[in-house]
Short mmCIF file of the C-alpha atoms (twelve columns), coordinates in Angstrom:
data_MODEL
# 
_entry.id   MODEL 
# 
loop_
_atom_site.group_PDB 
_atom_site.id 
_atom_site.type_symbol 
_atom_site.label_atom_id 
_atom_site.label_alt_id 
_atom_site.label_comp_id 
_atom_site.label_asym_id 
_atom_site.label_seq_id 
_atom_site.Cartn_x 
_atom_site.Cartn_y 
_atom_site.Cartn_z 
_atom_site.pdbx_PDB_model_num 
ATOM 1   C CA . UNK A 1   -14.679 19.993 20.140  1 
ATOM 2   C CA . UNK A 2   -13.536 23.633 20.140  1 
ATOM 3   C CA . UNK A 3   -10.189 24.518 18.584  1 
ATOM 4   C CA . UNK A 4   -8.482  27.533 20.189  1 
ATOM 5   C CA . UNK A 5   -6.377  29.671 17.826  1 
ATOM 6   C CA . UNK A 6   -3.962  32.151 19.381  1 
ATOM 7   C CA . UNK A 7   -2.482  35.347 17.938  1 
ATOM 8   C CA . UNK A 8   0.178   37.474 19.590  1 
ATOM 9   C CA . UNK A 9   0.279   40.295 17.031  1 
ATOM 10  C CA . UNK A 10  -1.399  41.572 13.868  1 
ATOM 11  C CA . UNK A 11  0.576   39.271 11.572  1 
ATOM 12  C CA . UNK A 12  -0.489  36.239 13.623  1 
ATOM 13  C CA . UNK A 13  -4.061  37.482 13.653  1 
ATOM 14  C CA . UNK A 14  -4.196  37.830 9.865   1 
ATOM 15  C CA . UNK A 15  -2.955  34.267 9.629   1 
ATOM 16  C CA . UNK A 16  -5.955  32.886 11.517  1 
ATOM 17  C CA . UNK A 17  -8.689  34.983 9.832   1 
ATOM 18  C CA . UNK A 18  -9.214  32.405 7.024   1 
ATOM 19  C CA . UNK A 19  -9.637  29.682 9.653   1 
ATOM 20  C CA . UNK A 20  -12.210 31.802 11.478  1 
ATOM 21  C CA . UNK A 21  -14.075 32.651 8.283   1 
ATOM 22  C CA . UNK A 22  -13.771 29.207 6.682   1 
ATOM 23  C CA . UNK A 23  -12.249 30.665 3.482   1 
ATOM 24  C CA . UNK A 24  -9.672  33.214 2.326   1 
ATOM 25  C CA . UNK A 25  -11.670 36.383 1.591   1 
ATOM 26  C CA . UNK A 26  -11.274 38.455 -1.557  1 
ATOM 27  C CA . UNK A 27  -12.651 41.939 -2.252  1 
ATOM 28  C CA . UNK A 28  -14.174 41.871 1.209   1 
ATOM 29  C CA . UNK A 29  -14.552 43.590 4.530   1 
ATOM 30  C CA . UNK A 30  -14.398 40.984 7.295   1 
ATOM 31  C CA . UNK A 31  -15.819 41.770 10.731  1 
ATOM 32  C CA . UNK A 32  -14.746 39.696 13.713  1 
ATOM 33  C CA . UNK A 33  -16.820 40.057 16.896  1 
ATOM 34  C CA . UNK A 34  -14.886 39.882 20.160  1 
ATOM 35  C CA . UNK A 35  -15.955 39.168 23.696  1 
ATOM 36  C CA . UNK A 36  -13.019 40.174 25.824  1 
ATOM 37  C CA . UNK A 37  -9.962  38.699 24.124  1 
ATOM 38  C CA . UNK A 38  -11.826 35.966 22.241  1 
ATOM 39  C CA . UNK A 39  -13.526 35.921 18.877  1 
ATOM 40  C CA . UNK A 40  -15.752 33.271 17.348  1 
ATOM 41  C CA . UNK A 41  -16.394 33.207 13.621  1 
ATOM 42  C CA . UNK A 42  -16.477 36.072 11.144  1 
ATOM 43  C CA . UNK A 43  -18.858 38.047 8.961   1 
ATOM 44  C CA . UNK A 44  -18.045 39.134 5.430   1 
ATOM 45  C CA . UNK A 45  -19.322 42.115 3.460   1 
ATOM 46  C CA . UNK A 46  -18.564 43.050 -0.127  1 
ATOM 47  C CA . UNK A 47  -16.217 46.012 -0.427  1 
ATOM 48  C CA . UNK A 48  -18.124 49.282 -0.813  1 
ATOM 49  C CA . UNK A 49  -18.259 50.602 -4.365  1 
ATOM 50  C CA . UNK A 50  -17.950 54.157 -5.580  1 
ATOM 51  C CA . UNK A 51  -21.675 54.841 -5.255  1 
ATOM 52  C CA . UNK A 52  -22.119 53.171 -1.839  1 
ATOM 53  C CA . UNK A 53  -23.708 55.262 0.911   1 
ATOM 54  C CA . UNK A 54  -20.871 54.879 3.414   1 
ATOM 55  C CA . UNK A 55  -22.929 55.962 6.416   1 
ATOM 56  C CA . UNK A 56  -25.590 53.360 5.679   1 
ATOM 57  C CA . UNK A 57  -22.898 50.769 4.919   1 
ATOM 58  C CA . UNK A 58  -21.152 51.379 8.238   1 
ATOM 59  C CA . UNK A 59  -24.432 51.397 10.157  1 
ATOM 60  C CA . UNK A 60  -25.417 48.046 8.624   1 
ATOM 61  C CA . UNK A 61  -22.000 46.537 9.381   1 
ATOM 62  C CA . UNK A 62  -21.979 47.663 13.005  1 
ATOM 63  C CA . UNK A 63  -25.602 46.592 13.382  1 
ATOM 64  C CA . UNK A 64  -24.706 43.075 12.275  1 
ATOM 65  C CA . UNK A 65  -21.715 42.742 14.566  1 
ATOM 66  C CA . UNK A 66  -23.552 44.213 17.561  1 
ATOM 67  C CA . UNK A 67  -26.222 41.517 17.252  1 
ATOM 68  C CA . UNK A 68  -23.722 38.762 18.090  1 
ATOM 69  C CA . UNK A 69  -24.386 37.918 21.716  1 
ATOM 70  C CA . UNK A 70  -21.791 39.166 24.191  1 
ATOM 71  C CA . UNK A 71  -19.870 41.291 21.671  1 
ATOM 72  C CA . UNK A 72  -17.958 44.177 23.229  1 
ATOM 73  C CA . UNK A 73  -15.263 44.718 20.600  1 
ATOM 74  C CA . UNK A 74  -14.592 44.245 16.899  1 
ATOM 75  C CA . UNK A 75  -11.690 43.717 14.529  1 
ATOM 76  C CA . UNK A 76  -11.909 44.756 10.877  1 
ATOM 77  C CA . UNK A 77  -9.876  43.227 8.065   1 
ATOM 78  C CA . UNK A 78  -10.098 44.466 4.470   1 
ATOM 79  C CA . UNK A 79  -9.047  42.257 1.573   1 
ATOM 80  C CA . UNK A 80  -8.551  44.289 -1.602  1 
ATOM 81  C CA . UNK A 81  -7.252  43.477 -5.073  1 
ATOM 82  C CA . UNK A 82  -6.091  47.096 -5.282  1 
ATOM 83  C CA . UNK A 83  -2.872  48.233 -3.699  1 
ATOM 84  C CA . UNK A 84  -2.458  51.360 -1.539  1 
ATOM 85  C CA . UNK A 85  -2.171  54.747 -3.211  1 
ATOM 86  C CA . UNK A 86  1.072   56.692 -2.780  1 
ATOM 87  C CA . UNK A 87  0.503   60.384 -2.026  1 
ATOM 88  C CA . UNK A 88  2.624   63.272 -0.798  1 
ATOM 89  C CA . UNK A 89  1.316   62.474 2.682   1 
ATOM 90  C CA . UNK A 90  2.268   58.809 2.471   1 
ATOM 91  C CA . UNK A 91  0.349   55.619 1.733   1 
ATOM 92  C CA . UNK A 92  -3.448  55.673 1.563   1 
ATOM 93  C CA . UNK A 93  -4.895  52.220 2.075   1 
ATOM 94  C CA . UNK A 94  -7.847  50.981 -0.010  1 
ATOM 95  C CA . UNK A 95  -11.344 52.015 1.161   1 
ATOM 96  C CA . UNK A 96  -9.768  54.013 4.006   1 
ATOM 97  C CA . UNK A 97  -12.691 56.459 4.156   1 
ATOM 98  C CA . UNK A 98  -15.186 53.609 4.507   1 
ATOM 99  C CA . UNK A 99  -13.101 51.951 7.236   1 
ATOM 100 C CA . UNK A 100 -12.816 55.261 9.133   1 
ATOM 101 C CA . UNK A 101 -16.609 55.582 9.004   1 
ATOM 102 C CA . UNK A 102 -17.057 51.994 10.150  1 
ATOM 103 C CA . UNK A 103 -14.616 52.372 13.062  1 
ATOM 104 C CA . UNK A 104 -16.241 55.620 14.148  1 
ATOM 105 C CA . UNK A 105 -19.687 54.017 14.117  1 
ATOM 106 C CA . UNK A 106 -18.387 51.007 16.052  1 
ATOM 107 C CA . UNK A 107 -16.846 53.175 18.759  1 
ATOM 108 C CA . UNK A 108 -20.016 55.266 18.908  1 
ATOM 109 C CA . UNK A 109 -21.912 52.019 19.542  1 
ATOM 110 C CA . UNK A 110 -19.642 51.293 22.496  1 
ATOM 111 C CA . UNK A 111 -17.432 48.706 20.791  1 
ATOM 112 C CA . UNK A 112 -13.706 48.577 21.435  1 
ATOM 113 C CA . UNK A 113 -11.533 48.388 18.302  1 
ATOM 114 C CA . UNK A 114 -9.232  45.384 18.507  1 
ATOM 115 C CA . UNK A 115 -7.492  45.976 15.167  1 
ATOM 116 C CA . UNK A 116 -8.146  47.293 11.675  1 
ATOM 117 C CA . UNK A 117 -5.980  45.741 8.993   1 
ATOM 118 C CA . UNK A 118 -5.705  45.674 5.218   1 
ATOM 119 C CA . UNK A 119 -4.376  42.897 2.979   1 
ATOM 120 C CA . UNK A 120 -3.469  43.739 -0.632  1 
ATOM 121 C CA . UNK A 121 -1.458  41.949 -3.333  1 
ATOM 122 C CA . UNK A 122 1.484   44.218 -2.468  1 
ATOM 123 C CA . UNK A 123 1.470   43.634 1.274   1 
ATOM 124 C CA . UNK A 124 -0.473  44.286 4.466   1 
ATOM 125 C CA . UNK A 125 -0.808  47.204 6.811   1 
ATOM 126 C CA . UNK A 126 -2.900  48.769 9.579   1 
ATOM 127 C CA . UNK A 127 -5.521  51.488 9.276   1 
ATOM 128 C CA . UNK A 128 -4.700  52.470 12.864  1 
ATOM 129 C CA . UNK A 129 -1.115  53.485 12.048  1 
ATOM 130 C CA . UNK A 130 -0.453  57.214 11.678  1 
ATOM 131 C CA . UNK A 131 1.820   56.453 8.727   1 
ATOM 132 C CA . UNK A 132 0.897   53.061 7.217   1 
ATOM 133 C CA . UNK A 133 3.813   50.906 6.101   1 
ATOM 134 C CA . UNK A 134 3.365   47.775 3.997   1 
ATOM 135 C CA . UNK A 135 4.454   44.551 5.600   1 
ATOM 136 C CA . UNK A 136 5.560   41.577 3.522   1 
ATOM 137 C CA . UNK A 137 2.860   38.961 2.937   1 
ATOM 138 C CA . UNK A 138 5.457   36.273 3.552   1 
ATOM 139 C CA . UNK A 139 5.670   37.471 7.152   1 
ATOM 140 C CA . UNK A 140 2.081   36.455 7.834   1 
ATOM 141 C CA . UNK A 141 1.615   33.332 9.897   1 
ATOM 142 C CA . UNK A 142 0.486   30.282 7.906   1 
ATOM 143 C CA . UNK A 143 -3.182  29.387 8.240   1 
ATOM 144 C CA . UNK A 144 -3.428  26.861 11.081  1 
ATOM 145 C CA . UNK A 145 -4.943  23.455 10.493  1 
ATOM 146 C CA . UNK A 146 -8.301  23.088 12.190  1 
ATOM 147 C CA . UNK A 147 -9.780  19.566 12.481  1 
ATOM 148 C CA . UNK A 148 -12.805 19.180 10.231  1 
ATOM 149 C CA . UNK A 149 -12.381 22.574 8.568   1 
ATOM 150 C CA . UNK A 150 -10.794 21.419 5.331   1 
ATOM 151 C CA . UNK A 151 -8.997  23.605 2.805   1 
ATOM 152 C CA . UNK A 152 -9.633  27.333 3.332   1 
ATOM 153 C CA . UNK A 153 -7.430  28.561 0.473   1 
ATOM 154 C CA . UNK A 154 -10.434 29.294 -1.760  1 
ATOM 155 C CA . UNK A 155 -12.364 32.545 -1.553  1 
ATOM 156 C CA . UNK A 156 -15.901 33.127 -0.279  1 
ATOM 157 C CA . UNK A 157 -17.431 31.407 -3.317  1 
ATOM 158 C CA . UNK A 158 -15.309 28.272 -3.037  1 
ATOM 159 C CA . UNK A 159 -17.458 25.173 -2.943  1 
ATOM 160 C CA . UNK A 160 -20.419 26.617 -4.832  1 
ATOM 161 C CA . UNK A 161 -19.712 24.849 -8.125  1 
ATOM 162 C CA . UNK A 162 -22.216 22.060 -8.656  1 
ATOM 163 C CA . UNK A 163 -20.947 18.475 -8.670  1 
ATOM 164 C CA . UNK A 164 -20.339 16.876 -12.045 1 
ATOM 165 C CA . UNK A 165 -23.146 14.678 -13.364 1 
ATOM 166 C CA . UNK A 166 -22.430 12.704 -16.518 1 
ATOM 167 C CA . UNK A 167 -24.782 12.786 -19.493 1 
ATOM 168 C CA . UNK A 168 -26.039 9.246  -18.933 1 
ATOM 169 C CA . UNK A 169 -27.151 10.032 -15.378 1 
ATOM 170 C CA . UNK A 170 -28.817 13.252 -16.500 1 
ATOM 171 C CA . UNK A 171 -30.779 11.355 -19.133 1 
ATOM 172 C CA . UNK A 172 -31.884 8.674  -16.647 1 
ATOM 173 C CA . UNK A 173 -32.927 11.300 -14.101 1 
ATOM 174 C CA . UNK A 174 -34.870 13.235 -16.746 1 
ATOM 175 C CA . UNK A 175 -36.673 10.069 -17.837 1 
ATOM 176 C CA . UNK A 176 -37.535 9.081  -14.258 1 
ATOM 177 C CA . UNK A 177 -38.763 12.613 -13.502 1 
ATOM 178 C CA . UNK A 178 -40.899 12.690 -16.638 1 
ATOM 179 C CA . UNK A 179 -42.512 9.327  -15.876 1 
ATOM 180 C CA . UNK A 180 -43.133 10.238 -12.221 1 
ATOM 181 C CA . UNK A 181 -44.703 13.502 -13.296 1 
ATOM 182 C CA . UNK A 182 -46.965 11.871 -15.858 1 
ATOM 183 C CA . UNK A 183 -48.338 9.523  -13.218 1 
ATOM 184 C CA . UNK A 184 -48.591 11.825 -10.211 1 
ATOM 185 C CA . UNK A 185 -49.592 15.063 -11.891 1 
ATOM 186 C CA . UNK A 186 -52.426 13.628 -13.987 1 
ATOM 187 C CA . UNK A 187 -54.347 11.558 -11.484 1 
ATOM 188 C CA . UNK A 188 -52.828 11.465 -8.012  1 
ATOM 189 C CA . UNK A 189 -50.976 8.169  -8.260  1 
ATOM 190 C CA . UNK A 190 -52.901 7.150  -11.354 1 
ATOM 191 C CA . UNK A 191 -53.296 3.713  -12.883 1 
ATOM 192 C CA . UNK A 192 -50.092 1.879  -13.665 1 
ATOM 193 C CA . UNK A 193 -49.918 0.857  -17.287 1 
ATOM 194 C CA . UNK A 194 -46.988 -1.508 -17.162 1 
ATOM 195 C CA . UNK A 195 -44.952 0.805  -19.375 1 
ATOM 196 C CA . UNK A 196 -43.365 2.763  -16.530 1 
ATOM 197 C CA . UNK A 197 -39.643 2.376  -16.066 1 
ATOM 198 C CA . UNK A 198 -38.259 0.882  -12.830 1 
ATOM 199 C CA . UNK A 199 -36.832 4.270  -11.797 1 
ATOM 200 C CA . UNK A 200 -40.259 5.886  -12.019 1 
ATOM 201 C CA . UNK A 201 -41.891 3.067  -10.074 1 
ATOM 202 C CA . UNK A 202 -39.219 3.226  -7.377  1 
ATOM 203 C CA . UNK A 203 -39.608 6.997  -7.164  1 
ATOM 204 C CA . UNK A 204 -43.383 6.742  -6.751  1 
ATOM 205 C CA . UNK A 205 -42.947 4.111  -4.045  1 
ATOM 206 C CA . UNK A 206 -40.503 6.377  -2.195  1 
ATOM 207 C CA . UNK A 207 -43.073 9.173  -2.116  1 
ATOM 208 C CA . UNK A 208 -45.558 7.025  -0.202  1 
ATOM 209 C CA . UNK A 209 -44.058 8.446  3.006   1 
ATOM 210 C CA . UNK A 210 -42.739 11.917 2.231   1 
ATOM 211 C CA . UNK A 211 -40.963 12.623 5.573   1 
ATOM 212 C CA . UNK A 212 -39.282 9.198  5.577   1 
ATOM 213 C CA . UNK A 213 -38.185 9.820  1.987   1 
ATOM 214 C CA . UNK A 214 -36.620 13.199 2.805   1 
ATOM 215 C CA . UNK A 215 -34.868 11.715 5.837   1 
ATOM 216 C CA . UNK A 216 -33.435 8.774  3.886   1 
ATOM 217 C CA . UNK A 217 -31.830 11.171 1.402   1 
ATOM 218 C CA . UNK A 218 -29.460 12.418 4.123   1 
ATOM 219 C CA . UNK A 219 -27.868 8.991  4.532   1 
ATOM 220 C CA . UNK A 220 -25.850 9.048  1.297   1 
ATOM 221 C CA . UNK A 221 -26.049 12.532 -0.285  1 
ATOM 222 C CA . UNK A 222 -23.504 11.753 -2.995  1 
ATOM 223 C CA . UNK A 223 -25.011 8.381  -3.955  1 
ATOM 224 C CA . UNK A 224 -28.711 9.075  -4.352  1 
ATOM 225 C CA . UNK A 225 -30.327 6.591  -6.758  1 
ATOM 226 C CA . UNK A 226 -31.718 7.915  -10.029 1 
ATOM 227 C CA . UNK A 227 -35.253 7.082  -8.885  1 
ATOM 228 C CA . UNK A 228 -34.849 9.068  -5.663  1 
ATOM 229 C CA . UNK A 229 -33.319 12.010 -7.506  1 
ATOM 230 C CA . UNK A 230 -36.272 12.092 -9.879  1 
ATOM 231 C CA . UNK A 231 -38.724 11.929 -6.982  1 
ATOM 232 C CA . UNK A 232 -36.862 14.685 -5.124  1 
ATOM 233 C CA . UNK A 233 -36.909 16.978 -8.158  1 
ATOM 234 C CA . UNK A 234 -40.660 16.386 -8.501  1 
ATOM 235 C CA . UNK A 235 -41.098 17.419 -4.842  1 
ATOM 236 C CA . UNK A 236 -38.828 20.453 -4.990  1 
ATOM 237 C CA . UNK A 237 -40.754 21.774 -7.969  1 
ATOM 238 C CA . UNK A 238 -43.860 21.978 -5.769  1 
ATOM 239 C CA . UNK A 239 -43.819 24.487 -2.880  1 
ATOM 240 C CA . UNK A 240 -46.020 22.313 -0.680  1 
ATOM 241 C CA . UNK A 241 -43.377 19.558 -0.612  1 
ATOM 242 C CA . UNK A 242 -40.309 21.786 -1.002  1 
ATOM 243 C CA . UNK A 243 -41.211 23.585 2.206   1 
ATOM 244 C CA . UNK A 244 -41.682 20.264 3.995   1 
ATOM 245 C CA . UNK A 245 -38.195 19.197 2.942   1 
ATOM 246 C CA . UNK A 246 -36.549 22.424 4.126   1 
ATOM 247 C CA . UNK A 247 -38.431 22.462 7.426   1 
ATOM 248 C CA . UNK A 248 -37.607 18.813 8.079   1 
ATOM 249 C CA . UNK A 249 -33.921 19.199 7.277   1 
ATOM 250 C CA . UNK A 250 -33.795 22.190 9.623   1 
ATOM 251 C CA . UNK A 251 -35.874 20.821 12.503  1 
ATOM 252 C CA . UNK A 252 -36.023 17.012 12.232  1 
ATOM 253 C CA . UNK A 253 -38.554 14.398 11.175  1 
ATOM 254 C CA . UNK A 254 -41.233 15.625 13.575  1 
ATOM 255 C CA . UNK A 255 -40.950 19.098 12.068  1 
ATOM 256 C CA . UNK A 256 -41.346 17.607 8.604   1 
ATOM 257 C CA . UNK A 257 -44.454 15.683 9.607   1 
ATOM 258 C CA . UNK A 258 -46.004 18.760 11.225  1 
ATOM 259 C CA . UNK A 259 -45.185 20.894 8.190   1 
ATOM 260 C CA . UNK A 260 -46.682 18.325 5.814   1 
ATOM 261 C CA . UNK A 261 -49.864 18.172 7.907   1 
ATOM 262 C CA . UNK A 262 -50.032 21.971 7.985   1 
ATOM 263 C CA . UNK A 263 -49.495 22.251 4.232   1 
ATOM 264 C CA . UNK A 264 -52.216 19.711 3.505   1 
ATOM 265 C CA . UNK A 265 -54.605 21.420 5.939   1 
ATOM 266 C CA . UNK A 266 -53.996 24.743 4.227   1 
ATOM 267 C CA . UNK A 267 -54.617 23.201 0.808   1 
ATOM 268 C CA . UNK A 268 -57.791 21.555 2.100   1 
ATOM 269 C CA . UNK A 269 -59.474 24.335 4.087   1 
ATOM 270 C CA . UNK A 270 -57.132 27.338 4.186   1 
ATOM 271 C CA . UNK A 271 -55.838 26.895 7.747   1 
ATOM 272 C CA . UNK A 272 -52.595 28.833 8.184   1 
ATOM 273 C CA . UNK A 273 -49.300 27.207 9.139   1 
ATOM 274 C CA . UNK A 274 -48.337 27.648 12.814  1 
ATOM 275 C CA . UNK A 275 -46.066 30.531 13.736  1 
ATOM 276 C CA . UNK A 276 -43.208 28.333 14.956  1 
ATOM 277 C CA . UNK A 277 -43.036 26.448 11.663  1 
ATOM 278 C CA . UNK A 278 -43.251 29.603 9.597   1 
ATOM 279 C CA . UNK A 279 -40.536 31.217 11.728  1 
ATOM 280 C CA . UNK A 280 -38.004 28.582 10.669  1 
ATOM 281 C CA . UNK A 281 -38.058 29.849 7.094   1 
ATOM 282 C CA . UNK A 282 -37.260 33.368 8.355   1 
ATOM 283 C CA . UNK A 283 -34.331 32.194 10.463  1 
ATOM 284 C CA . UNK A 284 -36.045 32.412 13.838  1 
ATOM 285 C CA . UNK A 285 -36.234 29.863 16.619  1 
ATOM 286 C CA . UNK A 286 -33.762 27.202 17.778  1 
ATOM 287 C CA . UNK A 287 -30.611 26.828 15.691  1 
ATOM 288 C CA . UNK A 288 -30.746 23.863 13.292  1 
ATOM 289 C CA . UNK A 289 -28.189 21.098 13.449  1 
ATOM 290 C CA . UNK A 290 -25.527 22.353 10.993  1 
ATOM 291 C CA . UNK A 291 -24.545 18.807 10.053  1 
ATOM 292 C CA . UNK A 292 -28.100 18.096 8.854   1 
ATOM 293 C CA . UNK A 293 -28.104 21.323 6.871   1 
ATOM 294 C CA . UNK A 294 -24.783 20.457 5.224   1 
ATOM 295 C CA . UNK A 295 -25.981 16.968 4.301   1 
ATOM 296 C CA . UNK A 296 -29.196 18.384 2.868   1 
ATOM 297 C CA . UNK A 297 -27.202 20.964 0.936   1 
ATOM 298 C CA . UNK A 298 -25.186 18.215 -0.700  1 
ATOM 299 C CA . UNK A 299 -28.389 16.334 -1.545  1 
ATOM 300 C CA . UNK A 300 -29.926 19.275 -3.395  1 
ATOM 301 C CA . UNK A 301 -26.632 20.241 -5.063  1 
ATOM 302 C CA . UNK A 302 -26.321 16.748 -6.562  1 
ATOM 303 C CA . UNK A 303 -29.980 16.918 -7.586  1 
ATOM 304 C CA . UNK A 304 -29.467 20.277 -9.299  1 
ATOM 305 C CA . UNK A 305 -26.424 18.959 -11.149 1 
ATOM 306 C CA . UNK A 306 -28.404 16.024 -12.584 1 
ATOM 307 C CA . UNK A 307 -31.646 17.922 -13.239 1 
ATOM 308 C CA . UNK A 308 -32.877 19.154 -16.630 1 
ATOM 309 C CA . UNK A 309 -32.200 22.894 -16.820 1 
ATOM 310 C CA . UNK A 310 -35.875 23.854 -16.511 1 
ATOM 311 C CA . UNK A 311 -36.147 21.829 -13.295 1 
ATOM 312 C CA . UNK A 312 -33.108 23.323 -11.573 1 
ATOM 313 C CA . UNK A 313 -34.754 26.333 -9.842  1 
ATOM 314 C CA . UNK A 314 -36.270 24.073 -7.139  1 
ATOM 315 C CA . UNK A 315 -33.041 22.406 -5.946  1 
ATOM 316 C CA . UNK A 316 -31.008 25.586 -6.490  1 
ATOM 317 C CA . UNK A 317 -33.419 27.619 -4.379  1 
ATOM 318 C CA . UNK A 318 -33.284 24.924 -1.717  1 
ATOM 319 C CA . UNK A 319 -29.471 25.154 -1.869  1 
ATOM 320 C CA . UNK A 320 -29.740 28.922 -1.441  1 
ATOM 321 C CA . UNK A 321 -31.955 28.632 1.641   1 
ATOM 322 C CA . UNK A 322 -29.783 25.928 3.225   1 
ATOM 323 C CA . UNK A 323 -26.654 28.026 2.587   1 
ATOM 324 C CA . UNK A 324 -28.372 31.065 4.085   1 
ATOM 325 C CA . UNK A 325 -29.410 29.006 7.113   1 
ATOM 326 C CA . UNK A 326 -25.751 28.052 7.586   1 
ATOM 327 C CA . UNK A 327 -24.790 31.734 7.503   1 
ATOM 328 C CA . UNK A 328 -23.290 31.529 4.008   1 
ATOM 329 C CA . UNK A 329 -25.103 34.369 2.275   1 
ATOM 330 C CA . UNK A 330 -22.410 34.635 -0.403  1 
ATOM 331 C CA . UNK A 331 -23.137 31.049 -1.412  1 
ATOM 332 C CA . UNK A 332 -26.870 31.681 -1.236  1 
ATOM 333 C CA . UNK A 333 -26.488 34.659 -3.566  1 
ATOM 334 C CA . UNK A 334 -24.588 32.527 -6.073  1 
ATOM 335 C CA . UNK A 335 -27.327 29.885 -6.214  1 
ATOM 336 C CA . UNK A 336 -29.972 32.591 -6.526  1 
ATOM 337 C CA . UNK A 337 -28.087 34.040 -9.496  1 
ATOM 338 C CA . UNK A 338 -28.289 30.622 -11.167 1 
ATOM 339 C CA . UNK A 339 -32.037 30.507 -10.525 1 
ATOM 340 C CA . UNK A 340 -32.516 33.995 -11.949 1 
ATOM 341 C CA . UNK A 341 -30.759 32.954 -15.155 1 
ATOM 342 C CA . UNK A 342 -33.374 30.207 -15.612 1 
ATOM 343 C CA . UNK A 343 -36.544 31.709 -14.132 1 
ATOM 344 C CA . UNK A 344 -36.366 35.360 -12.973 1 
ATOM 345 C CA . UNK A 345 -39.878 35.106 -11.481 1 
ATOM 346 C CA . UNK A 346 -39.300 32.044 -9.291  1 
ATOM 347 C CA . UNK A 347 -41.170 32.915 -6.082  1 
ATOM 348 C CA . UNK A 348 -39.085 31.716 -3.137  1 
ATOM 349 C CA . UNK A 349 -35.863 32.736 -4.884  1 
ATOM 350 C CA . UNK A 350 -37.153 36.300 -5.222  1 
ATOM 351 C CA . UNK A 351 -37.962 36.408 -1.487  1 
ATOM 352 C CA . UNK A 352 -34.550 35.043 -0.560  1 
ATOM 353 C CA . UNK A 353 -32.863 37.528 -2.895  1 
ATOM 354 C CA . UNK A 354 -34.558 40.383 -1.029  1 
ATOM 355 C CA . UNK A 355 -33.283 39.029 2.288   1 
ATOM 356 C CA . UNK A 356 -29.746 38.417 1.055   1 
ATOM 357 C CA . UNK A 357 -29.485 41.844 -0.580  1 
ATOM 358 C CA . UNK A 358 -30.660 43.438 2.664   1 
ATOM 359 C CA . UNK A 359 -27.941 41.543 4.626   1 
ATOM 360 C CA . UNK A 360 -30.606 39.697 6.619   1 
ATOM 361 C CA . UNK A 361 -29.187 36.641 8.363   1 
ATOM 362 C CA . UNK A 362 -30.917 34.006 10.493  1 
ATOM 363 C CA . UNK A 363 -31.182 34.960 14.144  1 
ATOM 364 C CA . UNK A 364 -29.312 31.828 15.177  1 
ATOM 365 C CA . UNK A 365 -26.135 32.981 13.388  1 
ATOM 366 C CA . UNK A 366 -25.806 35.814 15.906  1 
ATOM 367 C CA . UNK A 367 -25.714 33.565 18.955  1 
ATOM 368 C CA . UNK A 368 -22.129 33.190 20.111  1 
ATOM 369 C CA . UNK A 369 -21.253 29.539 20.060  1 
ATOM 370 C CA . UNK A 370 -24.480 28.727 18.206  1 
ATOM 371 C CA . UNK A 371 -24.710 25.894 15.735  1 
ATOM 372 C CA . UNK A 372 -24.187 27.972 12.630  1 
ATOM 373 C CA . UNK A 373 -22.243 30.942 13.997  1 
ATOM 374 C CA . UNK A 374 -18.665 29.977 13.153  1 
ATOM 375 C CA . UNK A 375 -17.481 30.907 9.735   1 
ATOM 376 C CA . UNK A 376 -20.631 32.759 8.768   1 
ATOM 377 C CA . UNK A 377 -20.423 34.933 5.677   1 
ATOM 378 C CA . UNK A 378 -22.671 37.642 4.321   1 
# 
């Protein structure tokens, strides 16, 4: 169901930006693509710093917004922790030079400017006014309630903190992971000695059908058994199975089966994975079901919270890719920072970091009305 939010003036519009973005931005430039009088979702960029190439920054911003299908206009909203500067010529709003460059580039690209606004701790104003005047923040319309959206009061990093896992669960997960690893890593399944714990045995049994195992994890993301968590961590620490999990969560069980077959064929005789499967990891092809991605994200977040520190890069990198696939590059960057603190050389994380730093988003996030378009953040 689509919720229609209406704004009659700039103050009303600022009130609905958090609902469009899915959070209340801080230290951000927010771009809202319009088609006629309607907008759908938002894109967020970090504020430019003192050494930012403003021409390149503006080009990248306009390039992103122009890729959204059907876009013919744009609104720009800056959220700054710094107030405007008072000069003899009046108020100068934060990052005004960068916004002027961005608006000029947008108009040069044929985009109509709907509005260009600035929100600071001292008030809000418009970059389009000849003599900016601060409006009172209390005059802004309250953020409307949108069914299913939840609380949007937090900033762009809200929701990235890992769930809490108590020490007892962490110890049980570590033991199950260690026992699973000893059996599977040494000799395929290996002979059972009778000394394995029940969690390890349950985890090994779950791995008998990898795609079915990954699918079952989506049923209760916040109540995964210790055995399943241990088995998942073992898989996510191995690219051959990690990639199966991500492909399956993005495309469905059939995609997981095909990816597993392709991975095993490559390991056996070097046959390359098909282009359509490889394209998923680069954000190309049909848009994934966002509900599946969100469930999978919760699965790997809970796994990361319970994992021994050395085993966290796998689930954290999976969380980064799933966040990126949902259009949440800010969240992806946060998880990648956590991976870098543990293992700076972790392969997939390094690739994702390159994509996030270059403001590369999945193609499906640019399709108006697409599965992951609303509330996207870079």
